[in-house]
DNA sequence: CGTTGACTTCGAGTCGACTCCAATTCCTAG
DNA sequence: CTAGGAATTGGAGTCGACTCGAAGTCAACG
């Protein structure tokens, strides 16, 4: 059945995932692979395309700010096999929510910066740029209730 | 003319900006204030609401990933006074673009994660969750041309 | 056989941005 | 006068996530 699949060296995986070989070894140490990474007769790491798939997902997690411990937790659940899908789901949904709010936050901040850029553009066009920053940053930030350190 | 404005202590500024007193002192050392921070007779820092305004802008910069050196550069330009608005503008626009792409990137990554969450939701609802991760992460990531390290 | 060159290991180093410590000083209230 | 609380300073410590160095191993090529 299981036809011996084409395997990949660490540098090939690096090229396919954008993660450096250093990082791949590091991820292994950190327990971010579901199965222990296999080795060939010479002791070199041998990866499958499934692992590459996972690494791509992993990269998305990382890129969106998921911590290595959280990823490891997810991996552990997968490793334990069927039965804990609820927990995996909770973990994923939780992260998804964080990313969603981060996107919104970033969009807001972006608007502020865009406004500042537009202000400079207007002043430069009007030749009145030397009036910028007479006293204080001339763009005002909403002041949003200043992080009352959430009781928890 | 200049009516002595209400001044603020470091803890008040901290409360209004969400930055810790530690961070405010740190920012001073790092040269992130346009004017040297004034002191009262007891040697304590005294802030104006203009400085609070700037700190809010600063926070937006930081929150969107602008580095301290870049912020310092901007501050230096402001400190030099009128005449370099073009350069300030360039700096701001540059950052604005970075933030814009970051937002897009994050949105894409969010979609991938959302899809994974939806997949879990479907399987859990259908009672077929134990079939998840039979072999590999069951959600596929687009594979986007893997960061060919931009020649520059 | 000798030399590449890609790999291995372990441990240490780096980086940015805080975050905190210890000792000291000052103001205010009791 | 004294105790408490909020500042001050310089320097050190922390944290997460890599990133790298050094020394060694192995297969293949000429």
Short mmCIF file of N, CA and C (backbone and C1' of nucleotides) in Angstrom, two decimals, chain A residues 9 11 25 29 39 43-45, chain C residues 5-12:
data_model
loop_
_atom_site.label_atom_id
_atom_site.label_comp_id
_atom_site.label_asym_id
_atom_site.label_seq_id
_atom_site.Cartn_x
_atom_site.Cartn_y
_atom_site.Cartn_z
N UNK A 9 15.15 16.76 2.12
CA UNK A 9 16.21 17.12 3.07
C UNK A 9 15.82 18.42 3.77
N UNK A 11 17.28 21.23 3.75
CA UNK A 11 17.40 22.43 2.91
C UNK A 11 16.25 22.53 1.93
N UNK A 25 15.40 22.91 12.83
CA UNK A 25 15.99 22.11 13.91
C UNK A 25 15.46 22.59 15.26
N UNK A 29 13.43 20.54 18.25
CA UNK A 29 13.77 20.55 19.68
C UNK A 29 12.57 20.99 20.51
N UNK A 39 15.08 9.94 10.38
CA UNK A 39 16.45 10.14 9.89
C UNK A 39 16.76 9.06 8.86
N UNK A 43 21.89 9.51 9.45
CA UNK A 43 21.51 10.34 10.58
C UNK A 43 20.94 11.69 10.19
N UNK A 44 20.65 11.87 8.91
CA UNK A 44 20.12 13.16 8.49
C UNK A 44 18.60 13.18 8.53
N UNK A 45 18.07 14.35 8.76
CA UNK A 45 16.62 14.49 8.84
C UNK A 45 15.97 14.24 7.48
P DG C 5 32.56 23.47 -2.28
"O5'" DG C 5 31.24 22.86 -1.62
"C5'" DG C 5 30.54 21.81 -2.26
"C4'" DG C 5 29.53 21.22 -1.30
"C3'" DG C 5 28.89 22.29 -0.40
"O3'" DG C 5 27.51 21.98 -0.33
"C1'" DG C 5 29.76 20.56 0.92
P DA C 6 26.48 23.11 0.02
"O5'" DA C 6 25.29 22.22 0.60
"C5'" DA C 6 25.00 20.97 -0.01
"C4'" DA C 6 24.65 19.96 1.07
"C3'" DA C 6 23.74 20.54 2.16
"O3'" DA C 6 22.64 19.65 2.36
"C1'" DA C 6 25.61 19.48 3.13
P DC C 7 21.45 20.13 3.22
"O5'" DC C 7 21.90 19.63 4.68
"C5'" DC C 7 21.49 18.37 5.10
"C4'" DC C 7 22.47 17.76 6.09
"C3'" DC C 7 22.17 18.03 7.56
"O3'" DC C 7 21.10 17.18 8.01
"C1'" DC C 7 24.52 17.81 7.10
P DT C 8 20.44 17.52 9.39
"O5'" DT C 8 21.58 17.11 10.44
"C5'" DT C 8 21.74 15.73 10.77
"C4'" DT C 8 22.85 15.58 11.79
"C3'" DT C 8 22.60 16.31 13.10
"O3'" DT C 8 21.78 15.53 13.96
"C1'" DT C 8 24.85 16.62 12.38
P DT C 9 20.98 16.26 15.07
"O5'" DT C 9 22.13 16.60 16.13
"C5'" DT C 9 22.83 15.52 16.77
"C4'" DT C 9 23.87 16.10 17.72
"C3'" DT C 9 23.24 17.03 18.76
"O3'" DT C 9 23.23 16.38 20.02
"C1'" DT C 9 25.10 18.09 17.67
P DC C 10 22.28 16.89 21.15
"O5'" DC C 10 23.19 17.96 21.90
"C5'" DC C 10 24.54 17.65 22.26
"C4'" DC C 10 25.22 18.94 22.67
"C3'" DC C 10 24.32 19.80 23.59
"O3'" DC C 10 25.00 20.01 24.81
"C1'" DC C 10 25.17 21.08 21.73
P DG C 11 24.28 20.85 26.00
"O5'" DG C 11 25.15 22.17 26.05
"C5'" DG C 11 26.41 22.22 25.38
"C4'" DG C 11 26.70 23.64 24.96
"C3'" DG C 11 26.09 24.70 25.88
"O3'" DG C 11 27.08 25.68 26.11
"C1'" DG C 11 25.46 25.12 23.65
P DA C 12 26.86 26.82 27.24
"O5'" DA C 12 27.22 28.13 26.42
"C5'" DA C 12 28.23 28.07 25.40
"C4'" DA C 12 27.95 29.18 24.41
"C3'" DA C 12 27.55 30.49 25.08
"O3'" DA C 12 28.27 31.51 24.43
"C1'" DA C 12 25.94 29.88 23.45
#
